[in-house]
PDB file of C-alpha atoms in Angstrom:
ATOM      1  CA  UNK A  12       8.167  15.996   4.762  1.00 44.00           C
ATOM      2  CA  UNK A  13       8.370  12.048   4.926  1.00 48.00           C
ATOM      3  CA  UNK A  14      10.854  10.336   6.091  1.00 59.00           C
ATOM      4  CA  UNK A  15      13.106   8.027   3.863  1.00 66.00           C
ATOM      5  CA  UNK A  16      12.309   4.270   4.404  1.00 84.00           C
ATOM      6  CA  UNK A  17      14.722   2.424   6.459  1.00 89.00           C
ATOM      7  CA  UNK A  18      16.889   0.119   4.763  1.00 92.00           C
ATOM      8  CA  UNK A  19      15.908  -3.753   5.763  1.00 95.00           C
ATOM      9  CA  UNK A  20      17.644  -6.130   8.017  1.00 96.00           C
ATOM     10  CA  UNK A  21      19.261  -8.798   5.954  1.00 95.00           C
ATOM     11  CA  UNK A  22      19.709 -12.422   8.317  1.00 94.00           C
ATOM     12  CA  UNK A  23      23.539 -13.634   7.171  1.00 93.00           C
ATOM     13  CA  UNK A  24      22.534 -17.098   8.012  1.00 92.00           C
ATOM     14  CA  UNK A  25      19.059 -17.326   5.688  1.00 94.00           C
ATOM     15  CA  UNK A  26      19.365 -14.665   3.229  1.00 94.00           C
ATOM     16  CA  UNK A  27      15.628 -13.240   4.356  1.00 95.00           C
ATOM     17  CA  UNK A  28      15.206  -9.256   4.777  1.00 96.00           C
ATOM     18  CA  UNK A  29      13.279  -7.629   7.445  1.00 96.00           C
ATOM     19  CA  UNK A  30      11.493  -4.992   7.272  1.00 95.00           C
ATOM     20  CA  UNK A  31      12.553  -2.067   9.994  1.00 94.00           C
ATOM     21  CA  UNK A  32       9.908   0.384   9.109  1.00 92.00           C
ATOM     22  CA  UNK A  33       7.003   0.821  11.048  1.00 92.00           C
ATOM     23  CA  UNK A  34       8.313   0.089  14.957  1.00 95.00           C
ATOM     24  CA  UNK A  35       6.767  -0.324  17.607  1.00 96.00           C
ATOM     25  CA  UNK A  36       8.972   1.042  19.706  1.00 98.00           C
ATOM     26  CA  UNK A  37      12.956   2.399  18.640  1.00 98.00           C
ATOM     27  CA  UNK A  38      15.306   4.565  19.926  1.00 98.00           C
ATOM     28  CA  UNK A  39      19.224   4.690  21.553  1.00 99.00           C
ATOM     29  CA  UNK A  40      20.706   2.027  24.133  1.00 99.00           C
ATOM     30  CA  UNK A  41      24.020   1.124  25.094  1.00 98.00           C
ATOM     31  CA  UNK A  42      24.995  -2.167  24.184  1.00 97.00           C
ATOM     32  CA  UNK A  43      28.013  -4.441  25.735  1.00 95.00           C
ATOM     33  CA  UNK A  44      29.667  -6.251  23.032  1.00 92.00           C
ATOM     34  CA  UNK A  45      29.524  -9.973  22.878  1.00 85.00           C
ATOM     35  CA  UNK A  46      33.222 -10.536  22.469  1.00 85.00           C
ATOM     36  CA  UNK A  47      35.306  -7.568  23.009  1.00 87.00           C
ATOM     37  CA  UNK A  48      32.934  -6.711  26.458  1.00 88.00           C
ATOM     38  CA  UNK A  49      33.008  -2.864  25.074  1.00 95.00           C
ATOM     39  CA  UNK A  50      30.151  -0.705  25.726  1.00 97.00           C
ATOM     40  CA  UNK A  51      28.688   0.756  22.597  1.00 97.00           C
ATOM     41  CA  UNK A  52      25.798   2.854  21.608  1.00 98.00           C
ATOM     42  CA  UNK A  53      23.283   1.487  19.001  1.00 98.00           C
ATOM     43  CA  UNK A  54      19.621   2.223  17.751  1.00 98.00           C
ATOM     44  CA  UNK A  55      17.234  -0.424  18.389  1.00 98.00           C
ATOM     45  CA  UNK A  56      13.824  -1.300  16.818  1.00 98.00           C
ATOM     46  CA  UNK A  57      10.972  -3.175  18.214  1.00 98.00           C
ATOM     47  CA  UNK A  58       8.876  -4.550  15.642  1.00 97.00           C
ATOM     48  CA  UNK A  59       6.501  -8.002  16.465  1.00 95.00           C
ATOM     49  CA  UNK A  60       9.151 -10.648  17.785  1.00 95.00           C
ATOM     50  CA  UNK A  61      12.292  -8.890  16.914  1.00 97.00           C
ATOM     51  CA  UNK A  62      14.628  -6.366  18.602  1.00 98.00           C
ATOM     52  CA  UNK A  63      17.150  -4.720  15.319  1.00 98.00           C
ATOM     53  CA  UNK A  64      20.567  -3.060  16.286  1.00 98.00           C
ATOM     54  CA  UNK A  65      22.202  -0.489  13.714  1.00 98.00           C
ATOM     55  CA  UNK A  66      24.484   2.359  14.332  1.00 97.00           C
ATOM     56  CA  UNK A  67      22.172   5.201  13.252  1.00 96.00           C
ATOM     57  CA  UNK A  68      18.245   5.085  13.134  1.00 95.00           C
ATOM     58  CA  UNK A  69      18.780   5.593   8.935  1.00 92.00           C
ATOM     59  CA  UNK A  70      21.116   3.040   8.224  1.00 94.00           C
ATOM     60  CA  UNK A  71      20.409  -1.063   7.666  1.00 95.00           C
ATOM     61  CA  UNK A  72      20.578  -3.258  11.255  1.00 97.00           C
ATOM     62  CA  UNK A  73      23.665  -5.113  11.793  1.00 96.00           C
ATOM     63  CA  UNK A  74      22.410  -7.304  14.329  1.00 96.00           C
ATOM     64  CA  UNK A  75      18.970  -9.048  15.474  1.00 97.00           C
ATOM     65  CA  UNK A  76      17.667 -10.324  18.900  1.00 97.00           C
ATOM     66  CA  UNK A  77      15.246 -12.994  18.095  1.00 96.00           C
ATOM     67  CA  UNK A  78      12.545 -12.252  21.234  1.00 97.00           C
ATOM     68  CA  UNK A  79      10.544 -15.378  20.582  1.00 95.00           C
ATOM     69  CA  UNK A  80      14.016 -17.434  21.820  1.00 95.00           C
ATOM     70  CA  UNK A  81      13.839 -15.259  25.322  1.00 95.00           C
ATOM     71  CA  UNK A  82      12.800 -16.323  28.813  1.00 93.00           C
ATOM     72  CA  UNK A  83      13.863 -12.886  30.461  1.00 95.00           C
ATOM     73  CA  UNK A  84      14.312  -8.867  30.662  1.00 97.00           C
ATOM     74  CA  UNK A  85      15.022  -7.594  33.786  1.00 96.00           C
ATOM     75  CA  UNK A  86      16.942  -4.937  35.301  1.00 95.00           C
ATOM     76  CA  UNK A  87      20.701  -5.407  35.505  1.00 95.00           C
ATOM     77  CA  UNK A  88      22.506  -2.458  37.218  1.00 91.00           C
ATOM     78  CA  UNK A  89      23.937  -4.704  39.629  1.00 90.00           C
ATOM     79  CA  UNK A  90      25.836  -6.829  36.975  1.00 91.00           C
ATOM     80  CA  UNK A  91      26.611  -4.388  34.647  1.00 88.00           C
ATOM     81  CA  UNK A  92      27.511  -2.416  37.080  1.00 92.00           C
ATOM     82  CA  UNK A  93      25.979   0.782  34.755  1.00 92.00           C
ATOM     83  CA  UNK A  94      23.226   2.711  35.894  1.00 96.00           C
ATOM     84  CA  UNK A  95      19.581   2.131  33.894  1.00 97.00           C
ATOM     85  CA  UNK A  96      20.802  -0.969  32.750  1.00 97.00           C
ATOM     86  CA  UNK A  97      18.851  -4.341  31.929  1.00 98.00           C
ATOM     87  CA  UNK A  98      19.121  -7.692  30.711  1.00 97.00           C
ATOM     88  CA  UNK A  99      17.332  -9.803  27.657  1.00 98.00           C
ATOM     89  CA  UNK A 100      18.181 -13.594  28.110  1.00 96.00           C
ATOM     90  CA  UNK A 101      17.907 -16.475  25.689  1.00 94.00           C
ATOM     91  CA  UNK A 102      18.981 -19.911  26.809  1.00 94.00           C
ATOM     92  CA  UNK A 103      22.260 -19.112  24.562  1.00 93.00           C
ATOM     93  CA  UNK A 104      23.017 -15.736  25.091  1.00 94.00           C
ATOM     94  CA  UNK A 105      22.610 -12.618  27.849  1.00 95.00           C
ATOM     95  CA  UNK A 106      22.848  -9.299  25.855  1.00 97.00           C
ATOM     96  CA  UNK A 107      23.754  -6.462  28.437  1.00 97.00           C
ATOM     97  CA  UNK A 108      21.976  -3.116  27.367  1.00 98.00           C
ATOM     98  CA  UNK A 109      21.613   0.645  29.332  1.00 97.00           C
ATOM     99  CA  UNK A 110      19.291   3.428  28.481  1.00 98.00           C
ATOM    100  CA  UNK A 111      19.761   7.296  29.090  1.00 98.00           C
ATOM    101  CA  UNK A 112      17.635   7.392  32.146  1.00 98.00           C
ATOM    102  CA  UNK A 113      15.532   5.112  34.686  1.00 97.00           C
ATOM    103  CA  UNK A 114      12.541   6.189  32.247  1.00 98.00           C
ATOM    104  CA  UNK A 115      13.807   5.018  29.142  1.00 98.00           C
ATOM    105  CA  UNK A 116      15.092   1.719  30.886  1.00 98.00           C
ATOM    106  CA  UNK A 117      11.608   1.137  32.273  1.00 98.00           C
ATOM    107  CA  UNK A 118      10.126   2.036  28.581  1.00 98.00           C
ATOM    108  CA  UNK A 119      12.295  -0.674  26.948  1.00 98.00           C
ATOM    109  CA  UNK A 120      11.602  -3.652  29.966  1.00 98.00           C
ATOM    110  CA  UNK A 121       8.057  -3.019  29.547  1.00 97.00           C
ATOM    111  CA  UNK A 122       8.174  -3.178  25.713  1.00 98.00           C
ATOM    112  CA  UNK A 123      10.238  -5.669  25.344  1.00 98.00           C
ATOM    113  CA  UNK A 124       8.507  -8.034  27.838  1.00 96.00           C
ATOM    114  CA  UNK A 125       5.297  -7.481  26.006  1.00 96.00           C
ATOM    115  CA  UNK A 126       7.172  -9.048  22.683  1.00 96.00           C
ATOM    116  CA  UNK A 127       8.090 -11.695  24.682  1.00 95.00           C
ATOM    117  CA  UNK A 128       4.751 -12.377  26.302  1.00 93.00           C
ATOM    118  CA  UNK A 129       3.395 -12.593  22.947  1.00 92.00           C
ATOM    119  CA  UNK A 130       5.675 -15.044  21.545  1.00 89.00           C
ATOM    120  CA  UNK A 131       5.253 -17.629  24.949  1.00 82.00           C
ATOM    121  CA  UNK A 132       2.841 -19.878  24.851  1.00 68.00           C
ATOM    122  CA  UNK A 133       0.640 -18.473  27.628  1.00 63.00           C
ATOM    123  CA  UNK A 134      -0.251 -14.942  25.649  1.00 56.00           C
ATOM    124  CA  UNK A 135      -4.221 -15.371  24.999  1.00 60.00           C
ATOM    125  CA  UNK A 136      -5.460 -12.423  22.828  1.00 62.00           C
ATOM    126  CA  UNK A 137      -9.135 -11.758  23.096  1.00 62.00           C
ATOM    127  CA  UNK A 138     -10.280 -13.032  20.204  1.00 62.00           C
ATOM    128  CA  UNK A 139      -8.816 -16.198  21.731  1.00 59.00           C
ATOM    129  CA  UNK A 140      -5.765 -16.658  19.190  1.00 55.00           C
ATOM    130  CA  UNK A 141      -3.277 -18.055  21.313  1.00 51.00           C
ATOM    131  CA  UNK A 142       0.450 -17.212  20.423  1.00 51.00           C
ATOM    132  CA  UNK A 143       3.676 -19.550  21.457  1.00 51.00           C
ATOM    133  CA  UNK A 144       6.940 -20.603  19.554  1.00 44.00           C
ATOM    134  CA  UNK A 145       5.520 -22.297  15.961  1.00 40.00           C
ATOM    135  CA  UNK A 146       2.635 -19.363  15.944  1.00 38.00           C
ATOM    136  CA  UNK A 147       2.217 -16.286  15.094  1.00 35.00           C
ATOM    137  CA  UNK A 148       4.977 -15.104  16.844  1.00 36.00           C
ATOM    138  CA  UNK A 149       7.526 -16.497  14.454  1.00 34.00           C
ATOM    139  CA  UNK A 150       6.287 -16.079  11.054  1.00 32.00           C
ATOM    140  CA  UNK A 151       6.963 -13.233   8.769  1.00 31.00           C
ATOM    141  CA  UNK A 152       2.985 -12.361   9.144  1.00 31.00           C
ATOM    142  CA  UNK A 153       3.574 -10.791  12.093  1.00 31.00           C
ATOM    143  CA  UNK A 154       5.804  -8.448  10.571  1.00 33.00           C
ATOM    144  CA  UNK A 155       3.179  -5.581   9.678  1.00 34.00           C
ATOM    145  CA  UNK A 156       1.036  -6.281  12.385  1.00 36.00           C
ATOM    146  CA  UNK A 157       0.156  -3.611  15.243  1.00 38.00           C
ATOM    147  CA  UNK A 158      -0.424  -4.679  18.596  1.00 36.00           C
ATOM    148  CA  UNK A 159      -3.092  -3.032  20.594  1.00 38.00           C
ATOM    149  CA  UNK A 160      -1.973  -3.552  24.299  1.00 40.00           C
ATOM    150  CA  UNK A 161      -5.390  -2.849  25.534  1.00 38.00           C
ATOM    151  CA  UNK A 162      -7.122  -5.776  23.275  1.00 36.00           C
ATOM    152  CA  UNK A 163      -4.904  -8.661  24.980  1.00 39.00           C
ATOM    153  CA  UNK A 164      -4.894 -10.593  28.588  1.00 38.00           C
ATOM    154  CA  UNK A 165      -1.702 -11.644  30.235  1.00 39.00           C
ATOM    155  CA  UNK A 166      -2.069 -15.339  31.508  1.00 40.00           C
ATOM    156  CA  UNK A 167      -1.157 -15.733  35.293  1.00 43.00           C
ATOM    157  CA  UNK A 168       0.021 -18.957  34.504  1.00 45.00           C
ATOM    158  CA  UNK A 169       2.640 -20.497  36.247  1.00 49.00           C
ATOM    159  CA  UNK A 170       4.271 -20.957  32.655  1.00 51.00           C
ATOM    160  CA  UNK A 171       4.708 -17.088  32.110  1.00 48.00           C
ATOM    161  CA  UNK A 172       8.297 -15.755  33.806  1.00 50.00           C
ATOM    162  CA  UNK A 173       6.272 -12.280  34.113  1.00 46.00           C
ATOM    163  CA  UNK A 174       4.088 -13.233  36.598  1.00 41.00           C
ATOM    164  CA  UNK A 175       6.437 -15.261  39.117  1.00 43.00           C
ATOM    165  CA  UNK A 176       8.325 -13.453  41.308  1.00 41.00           C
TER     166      UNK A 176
END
């Protein structure tokens, strides 16, 4: 039995729908709300250079982290003060999110920072396309595309957050 498509994110601001379907990676976190400071539970959806939020995993996203505008995702237990909690920063925003377990935390850091590699400026893919902020990372033609983790190299540049400690 298939599954029913998921219905598209629609952007308020510009009008353009997102496809949903086909994530990389998707599943429940806990998210803290950006003006009441509530904790609640959403379904998220990796696909290319965008994180979707949406109540269920079957109904349309209400809400979009753009991952090409972040410099960070790190662990944030500390200031959340919640347990397999983490951090994606933008120079705007800090969106506070926890997963189930220390598992599912490390799961989303490690996808998530791979999204963001590939949007910076310093992500080199072997066949030497380099990606960055005006290329392939923010253009709807990334929106079908699969990555293949093994087929890219990380830059240890000084540029790339990942790789400073």
């Amino acid at each position: 039995m298939s599954r029913l498509a998921r219905p598209p994110y629609i952007d308020t601001t510009t009008g353009i729908a997102y496809d949903t379907d086909k994530a990389e990676f998707e599943g429940y976190l806990t998210k803290q709300s950006m003006w009441l400071r509530d904790w609640r539970r959403r379904y998220f959806i990796l696909k290319g250079s965008r994180l979707f939020f949406a109540k269920t995993p079957y109904e349309a996203p209400h809400g979009m982290i753009d991952l090409s505008r972040c410099t960070t995702v790190k662990s944030a237990d500390l200031k959340a003060h919640k347990k397999h909690s983490f951090e994606i920063s933008t120079p705007d925003t800090t969106y506070l999110l926890y997963a189930d377990d220390e598992k599912a935390k490390d799961d989303w850091i490690g996808s998530v920072g791979r999204a963001i590699v590939r949007c910076s400026s310093t992500y080199v893919s072997k066949g030497g396309a380099q990606g960055g902020k005006g290329g392939n990372g923010n253009n709807l033609g990334t929106m079908n595309e699969d990555y293949d983790d093994d087929s890219s190299d990380y830059s240890n540049s000084s540029n790339n957050p990942y790789f400073n400690d």
